[in-house]
């Protein structure tokens, strides 16, 4: 299979000591101008048992995403506050994309979107990439067994501690693996994201007009304009258009919108949140 971009698989070093490997790689990517569309950090994804709660669940996986970029300028903060797009940053849009594509291709797996960067008292290799302005999320099992994390392999009073192969749920792990591959493949086969996406705000109207520029590289077959209620975490409608503009009979005051490109085989790009313009 030939992809339209490069897929990179990385095993980071020095995570427990201070995210050293990820920090170095994210800094290098920024300095060298890498076109990183998405960083998916898989950290703790092979267990389906929750200690204390005794929950056994091999059908759910969490995707953690931050809402607001740490690199926002004062002007960007003002624009976000005016539009109310606190849940439409790069990472949140990527998380929605992961959920839609993964649940399309992987049976018996529900992707749970967690609206925070990471768990309490924890951190991960996606964070340095977020701090450099890239779309980055963390993928983690739904229920955790802390007897298998941060433990020296040992036996105490007949109980085994440590991250041992016999405690991996391999059926669950293969679902998470397929989730990663489906998302990476769908994104890598798509065209790039549309550019300069704008929602027009020149006058008072009960319709919504959007315009954008074609992406770099391969020409898309068309575009999806996505729409959802302001209280909805997920996209609810998709409108297909072939032009670089669309006018919808829905008020921009009442909904959130996004635009993504799509190729002739239905592979979608990430969604771009429009900025207000004239």
GROMACS .gro file of N, CA, C and O in nm, residues 67-149:
model
  332
   67UNK      N    1  -0.784   2.083   2.536
   67UNK     CA    2  -0.877   2.168   2.462
   67UNK      C    3  -0.813   2.290   2.401
   67UNK      O    4  -0.848   2.332   2.291
   68UNK      N    5  -0.718   2.350   2.471
   68UNK     CA    6  -0.661   2.477   2.430
   68UNK      C    7  -0.511   2.463   2.414
   68UNK      O    8  -0.443   2.408   2.501
   69UNK      N    9  -0.458   2.510   2.303
   69UNK     CA   10  -0.315   2.503   2.278
   69UNK      C   11  -0.239   2.592   2.376
   69UNK      O   12  -0.279   2.707   2.400
   70UNK      N   13  -0.128   2.544   2.431
   70UNK     CA   14  -0.047   2.629   2.521
   70UNK      C   15   0.025   2.740   2.446
   70UNK      O   16   0.083   2.829   2.509
   71UNK      N   17   0.021   2.738   2.313
   71UNK     CA   18   0.091   2.839   2.233
   71UNK      C   19  -0.001   2.949   2.182
   71UNK      O   20   0.039   3.030   2.098
   72UNK      N   21  -0.125   2.954   2.230
   72UNK     CA   22  -0.217   3.057   2.184
   72UNK      C   23  -0.164   3.197   2.210
   72UNK      O   24  -0.114   3.227   2.318
   73UNK      N   25  -0.178   3.282   2.109
   73UNK     CA   26  -0.145   3.423   2.125
   73UNK      C   27  -0.265   3.496   2.185
   73UNK      O   28  -0.377   3.443   2.184
   74UNK      N   29  -0.246   3.617   2.238
   74UNK     CA   30  -0.361   3.692   2.290
   74UNK      C   31  -0.471   3.711   2.187
   74UNK      O   32  -0.590   3.704   2.221
   75UNK      N   33  -0.434   3.731   2.061
   75UNK     CA   34  -0.535   3.747   1.956
   75UNK      C   35  -0.612   3.618   1.935
   75UNK      O   36  -0.735   3.618   1.915
   76UNK      N   37  -0.543   3.504   1.941
   76UNK     CA   38  -0.610   3.374   1.925
   76UNK      C   39  -0.700   3.343   2.044
   76UNK      O   40  -0.807   3.286   2.028
   77UNK      N   41  -0.657   3.383   2.163
   77UNK     CA   42  -0.741   3.365   2.282
   77UNK      C   43  -0.871   3.444   2.267
   77UNK      O   44  -0.981   3.394   2.293
   78UNK      N   45  -0.859   3.568   2.222
   78UNK     CA   46  -0.977   3.653   2.205
   78UNK      C   47  -1.071   3.595   2.100
   78UNK      O   48  -1.194   3.594   2.118
   79UNK      N   49  -1.015   3.543   1.990
   79UNK     CA   50  -1.098   3.485   1.883
   79UNK      C   51  -1.168   3.360   1.933
   79UNK      O   52  -1.287   3.338   1.903
   80UNK      N   53  -1.097   3.276   2.008
   80UNK     CA   54  -1.158   3.154   2.061
   80UNK      C   55  -1.270   3.186   2.159
   80UNK      O   56  -1.377   3.124   2.156
   81UNK      N   57  -1.246   3.282   2.247
   81UNK     CA   58  -1.348   3.318   2.344
   81UNK      C   59  -1.471   3.377   2.276
   81UNK      O   60  -1.584   3.351   2.318
   82UNK      N   61  -1.450   3.453   2.171
   82UNK     CA   62  -1.562   3.511   2.097
   82UNK      C   63  -1.645   3.404   2.027
   82UNK      O   64  -1.768   3.407   2.029
   83UNK      N   65  -1.577   3.305   1.967
   83UNK     CA   66  -1.646   3.200   1.893
   83UNK      C   67  -1.693   3.086   1.982
   83UNK      O   68  -1.776   3.005   1.942
   84UNK      N   69  -1.638   3.078   2.104
   84UNK     CA   70  -1.676   2.970   2.195
   84UNK      C   71  -1.623   2.834   2.154
   84UNK      O   72  -1.683   2.731   2.185
   85UNK      N   73  -1.507   2.832   2.088
   85UNK     CA   74  -1.454   2.706   2.034
   85UNK      C   75  -1.349   2.644   2.127
   85UNK      O   76  -1.245   2.597   2.083
   86UNK      N   77  -1.379   2.642   2.256
   86UNK     CA   78  -1.284   2.585   2.353
   86UNK      C   79  -1.262   2.436   2.332
   86UNK      O   80  -1.159   2.382   2.371
   87UNK      N   81  -1.360   2.367   2.273
   87UNK     CA   82  -1.349   2.223   2.250
   87UNK      C   83  -1.313   2.189   2.106
   87UNK      O   84  -1.336   2.076   2.061
   88UNK      N   85  -1.257   2.284   2.033
   88UNK     CA   86  -1.229   2.262   1.892
   88UNK      C   87  -1.084   2.288   1.855
   88UNK      O   88  -1.053   2.321   1.740
   89UNK      N   89  -0.994   2.270   1.950
   89UNK     CA   90  -0.852   2.281   1.920
   89UNK      C   91  -0.804   2.160   1.841
   89UNK      O   92  -0.878   2.065   1.816
   90UNK      N   93  -0.677   2.162   1.804
   90UNK     CA   94  -0.621   2.055   1.720
   90UNK      C   95  -0.638   1.917   1.783
   90UNK      O   96  -0.676   1.821   1.717
   91UNK      N   97  -0.607   1.906   1.912
   91UNK     CA   98  -0.613   1.776   1.977
   91UNK      C   99  -0.756   1.724   1.987
   91UNK      O  100  -0.782   1.605   1.967
   92UNK      N  101  -0.851   1.812   2.019
   92UNK     CA  102  -0.991   1.769   2.030
   92UNK      C  103  -1.045   1.725   1.894
   92UNK      O  104  -1.118   1.627   1.884
   93UNK      N  105  -1.010   1.799   1.789
   93UNK     CA  106  -1.055   1.759   1.656
   93UNK      C  107  -0.993   1.624   1.618
   93UNK      O  108  -1.060   1.538   1.558
   94UNK      N  109  -0.868   1.604   1.654
   94UNK     CA  110  -0.803   1.476   1.626
   94UNK      C  111  -0.869   1.362   1.703
   94UNK      O  112  -0.888   1.252   1.650
   95UNK      N  113  -0.907   1.387   1.828
   95UNK     CA  114  -0.972   1.284   1.908
   95UNK      C  115  -1.106   1.243   1.847
   95UNK      O  116  -1.140   1.124   1.842
   96UNK      N  117  -1.183   1.340   1.799
   96UNK     CA  118  -1.310   1.308   1.732
   96UNK      C  119  -1.285   1.224   1.607
   96UNK      O  120  -1.359   1.130   1.577
   97UNK      N  121  -1.182   1.259   1.534
   97UNK     CA  122  -1.146   1.185   1.413
   97UNK      C  123  -1.111   1.041   1.447
   97UNK      O  124  -1.155   0.946   1.381
   98UNK      N  125  -1.031   1.023   1.552
   98UNK     CA  126  -0.991   0.889   1.595
   98UNK      C  127  -1.114   0.806   1.630
   98UNK      O  128  -1.126   0.690   1.590
   99UNK      N  129  -1.205   0.865   1.705
   99UNK     CA  130  -1.326   0.792   1.744
   99UNK      C  131  -1.408   0.750   1.622
   99UNK      O  132  -1.449   0.633   1.611
  100UNK      N  133  -1.430   0.843   1.530
  100UNK     CA  134  -1.513   0.812   1.413
  100UNK      C  135  -1.451   0.702   1.328
  100UNK      O  136  -1.518   0.606   1.289
  101UNK      N  137  -1.322   0.714   1.299
  101UNK     CA  138  -1.257   0.617   1.210
  101UNK      C  139  -1.240   0.482   1.279
  101UNK      O  140  -1.265   0.377   1.220
  102UNK      N  141  -1.197   0.483   1.405
  102UNK     CA  142  -1.174   0.357   1.476
  102UNK      C  143  -1.302   0.277   1.491
  102UNK      O  144  -1.303   0.155   1.468
  103UNK      N  145  -1.411   0.342   1.527
  103UNK     CA  146  -1.536   0.270   1.545
  103UNK      C  147  -1.597   0.226   1.412
  103UNK      O  148  -1.680   0.135   1.408
  104UNK      N  149  -1.554   0.288   1.305
  104UNK     CA  150  -1.597   0.247   1.171
  104UNK      C  151  -1.534   0.113   1.132
  104UNK      O  152  -1.599   0.029   1.069
  105UNK      N  153  -1.409   0.091   1.172
  105UNK     CA  154  -1.334  -0.024   1.124
  105UNK      C  155  -1.310  -0.134   1.228
  105UNK      O  156  -1.279  -0.248   1.191
  106UNK      N  157  -1.319  -0.102   1.356
  106UNK     CA  158  -1.287  -0.201   1.460
  106UNK      C  159  -1.415  -0.237   1.536
  106UNK      O  160  -1.476  -0.153   1.602
  107UNK      N  161  -1.454  -0.363   1.525
  107UNK     CA  162  -1.575  -0.410   1.593
  107UNK      C  163  -1.555  -0.420   1.743
  107UNK      O  164  -1.444  -0.447   1.792
  108UNK      N  165  -1.662  -0.398   1.817
  108UNK     CA  166  -1.665  -0.415   1.962
  108UNK      C  167  -1.556  -0.334   2.032
  108UNK      O  168  -1.489  -0.383   2.123
  109UNK      N  169  -1.540  -0.211   1.987
  109UNK     CA  170  -1.449  -0.118   2.055
  109UNK      C  171  -1.512   0.020   2.055
  109UNK      O  172  -1.544   0.075   1.949
  110UNK      N  173  -1.533   0.075   2.174
  110UNK     CA  174  -1.586   0.210   2.188
  110UNK      C  175  -1.475   0.303   2.234
  110UNK      O  176  -1.408   0.276   2.334
  111UNK      N  177  -1.456   0.410   2.159
  111UNK     CA  178  -1.352   0.507   2.192
  111UNK      C  179  -1.414   0.615   2.281
  111UNK      O  180  -1.506   0.686   2.240
  112UNK      N  181  -1.364   0.625   2.402
  112UNK     CA  182  -1.414   0.724   2.498
  112UNK      C  183  -1.326   0.848   2.492
  112UNK      O  184  -1.205   0.841   2.514
  113UNK      N  185  -1.386   0.962   2.462
  113UNK     CA  186  -1.311   1.087   2.456
  113UNK      C  187  -1.306   1.148   2.595
  113UNK      O  188  -1.409   1.179   2.655
  114UNK      N  189  -1.184   1.167   2.645
  114UNK     CA  190  -1.163   1.227   2.776
  114UNK      C  191  -1.108   1.368   2.755
  114UNK      O  192  -1.000   1.385   2.698
  115UNK      N  193  -1.183   1.467   2.800
  115UNK     CA  194  -1.147   1.606   2.773
  115UNK      C  195  -1.050   1.660   2.878
  115UNK      O  196  -1.081   1.751   2.954
  116UNK      N  197  -0.932   1.605   2.880
  116UNK     CA  198  -0.820   1.660   2.956
  116UNK      C  199  -0.692   1.602   2.897
  116UNK      O  200  -0.694   1.501   2.827
  117UNK      N  201  -0.581   1.668   2.925
  117UNK     CA  202  -0.454   1.627   2.864
  117UNK      C  203  -0.412   1.488   2.908
  117UNK      O  204  -0.358   1.409   2.829
  118UNK      N  205  -0.435   1.454   3.035
  118UNK     CA  206  -0.392   1.324   3.087
  118UNK      C  207  -0.463   1.298   3.218
  118UNK      O  208  -0.542   1.380   3.266
  119UNK      N  209  -0.433   1.183   3.279
  119UNK     CA  210  -0.493   1.151   3.408
  119UNK      C  211  -0.430   1.235   3.519
  119UNK      O  212  -0.324   1.292   3.501
  120UNK      N  213  -0.496   1.241   3.635
  120UNK     CA  214  -0.440   1.313   3.748
  120UNK      C  215  -0.308   1.247   3.792
  120UNK      O  216  -0.295   1.125   3.795
  121UNK      N  217  -0.211   1.330   3.825
  121UNK     CA  218  -0.080   1.288   3.874
  121UNK      C  219   0.002   1.213   3.769
  121UNK      O  220   0.104   1.152   3.802
  122UNK      N  221  -0.040   1.218   3.642
  122UNK     CA  222   0.029   1.142   3.539
  122UNK      C  223   0.065   1.233   3.421
  122UNK      O  224   0.009   1.341   3.404
  123UNK      N  225   0.158   1.186   3.340
  123UNK     CA  226   0.197   1.258   3.219
  123UNK      C  227   0.240   1.160   3.113
  123UNK      O  228   0.255   1.040   3.140
  124UNK      N  229   0.262   1.208   2.991
  124UNK     CA  230   0.298   1.116   2.884
  124UNK      C  231   0.372   1.185   2.771
  124UNK      O  232   0.387   1.308   2.768
  125UNK      N  233   0.419   1.104   2.677
  125UNK     CA  234   0.504   1.153   2.569
  125UNK      C  235   0.431   1.240   2.467
  125UNK      O  236   0.495   1.299   2.380
  126UNK      N  237   0.300   1.248   2.475
  126UNK     CA  238   0.228   1.338   2.385
  126UNK      C  239   0.241   1.484   2.429
  126UNK      O  240   0.230   1.575   2.346
  127UNK      N  241   0.265   1.505   2.558
  127UNK     CA  242   0.266   1.642   2.612
  127UNK      C  243   0.372   1.732   2.547
  127UNK      O  244   0.340   1.846   2.510
  128UNK      N  245   0.498   1.688   2.529
  128UNK     CA  246   0.594   1.776   2.463
  128UNK      C  247   0.553   1.815   2.321
  128UNK      O  248   0.584   1.926   2.275
  129UNK      N  249   0.482   1.726   2.251
  129UNK     CA  250   0.436   1.759   2.116
  129UNK      C  251   0.325   1.864   2.123
  129UNK      O  252   0.319   1.955   2.040
  130UNK      N  253   0.235   1.851   2.220
  130UNK     CA  254   0.133   1.954   2.240
  130UNK      C  255   0.198   2.089   2.269
  130UNK      O  256   0.155   2.193   2.217
  131UNK      N  257   0.302   2.087   2.350
  131UNK     CA  258   0.368   2.212   2.388
  131UNK      C  259   0.441   2.277   2.272
  131UNK      O  260   0.472   2.396   2.277
  132UNK      N  261   0.468   2.200   2.166
  132UNK     CA  262   0.529   2.255   2.045
  132UNK      C  263   0.425   2.293   1.940
  132UNK      O  264   0.460   2.336   1.830
  133UNK      N  265   0.296   2.275   1.973
  133UNK     CA  266   0.190   2.318   1.883
  133UNK      C  267   0.136   2.211   1.790
  133UNK      O  268   0.056   2.241   1.701
  134UNK      N  269   0.177   2.084   1.809
  134UNK     CA  270   0.127   1.976   1.724
  134UNK      C  271  -0.002   1.917   1.782
  134UNK      O  272  -0.027   1.925   1.903
  135UNK      N  273  -0.083   1.855   1.696
  135UNK     CA  274  -0.199   1.780   1.742
  135UNK      C  275  -0.150   1.650   1.804
  135UNK      O  276  -0.091   1.566   1.735
  136UNK      N  277  -0.173   1.632   1.933
  136UNK     CA  278  -0.120   1.515   2.003
  136UNK      C  279  -0.220   1.467   2.107
  136UNK      O  280  -0.278   1.547   2.180
  137UNK      N  281  -0.240   1.336   2.113
  137UNK     CA  282  -0.335   1.276   2.208
  137UNK      C  283  -0.270   1.156   2.275
  137UNK      O  284  -0.169   1.103   2.229
  138UNK      N  285  -0.331   1.115   2.385
  138UNK     CA  286  -0.286   0.995   2.455
  138UNK      C  287  -0.394   0.888   2.448
  138UNK      O  288  -0.512   0.916   2.472
  139UNK      N  289  -0.355   0.765   2.414
  139UNK     CA  290  -0.445   0.650   2.410
  139UNK      C  291  -0.409   0.558   2.526
  139UNK      O  292  -0.294   0.517   2.541
  140UNK      N  293  -0.509   0.528   2.610
  140UNK     CA  294  -0.485   0.450   2.731
  140UNK      C  295  -0.604   0.358   2.758
  140UNK      O  296  -0.719   0.395   2.731
  141UNK      N  297  -0.577   0.243   2.814
  141UNK     CA  298  -0.683   0.148   2.849
  141UNK      C  299  -0.786   0.213   2.941
  141UNK      O  300  -0.756   0.308   3.014
  142UNK      N  301  -0.908   0.161   2.937
  142UNK     CA  302  -1.019   0.221   3.012
  142UNK      C  303  -1.003   0.202   3.163
  142UNK      O  304  -1.033   0.290   3.242
  143UNK      N  305  -0.959   0.084   3.203
  143UNK     CA  306  -0.943   0.052   3.345
  143UNK      C  307  -0.798   0.009   3.369
  143UNK      O  308  -0.742  -0.067   3.292
  144UNK      N  309  -0.741   0.059   3.477
  144UNK     CA  310  -0.600   0.035   3.503
  144UNK      C  311  -0.579  -0.055   3.625
  144UNK      O  312  -0.654  -0.049   3.722
  145UNK      N  313  -0.475  -0.135   3.616
  145UNK     CA  314  -0.432  -0.219   3.728
  145UNK      C  315  -0.295  -0.168   3.772
  145UNK      O  316  -0.194  -0.196   3.709
  146UNK      N  317  -0.292  -0.092   3.881
  146UNK     CA  318  -0.169  -0.027   3.924
  146UNK      C  319  -0.067  -0.125   3.983
  146UNK      O  320   0.048  -0.088   4.005
  147UNK      N  321  -0.110  -0.249   4.004
  147UNK     CA  322  -0.013  -0.352   4.044
  147UNK      C  323   0.078  -0.391   3.928
  147UNK      O  324   0.178  -0.459   3.948
  148UNK      N  325   0.041  -0.349   3.806
  148UNK     CA  326   0.120  -0.381   3.686
  148UNK      C  327   0.198  -0.260   3.636
  148UNK      O  328   0.262  -0.267   3.532
  149UNK      N  329   0.188  -0.146   3.704
  149UNK     CA  330   0.255  -0.024   3.660
  149UNK      C  331   0.353   0.023   3.768
  149UNK      O  332   0.323   0.019   3.887
   0.00000   0.00000   0.00000
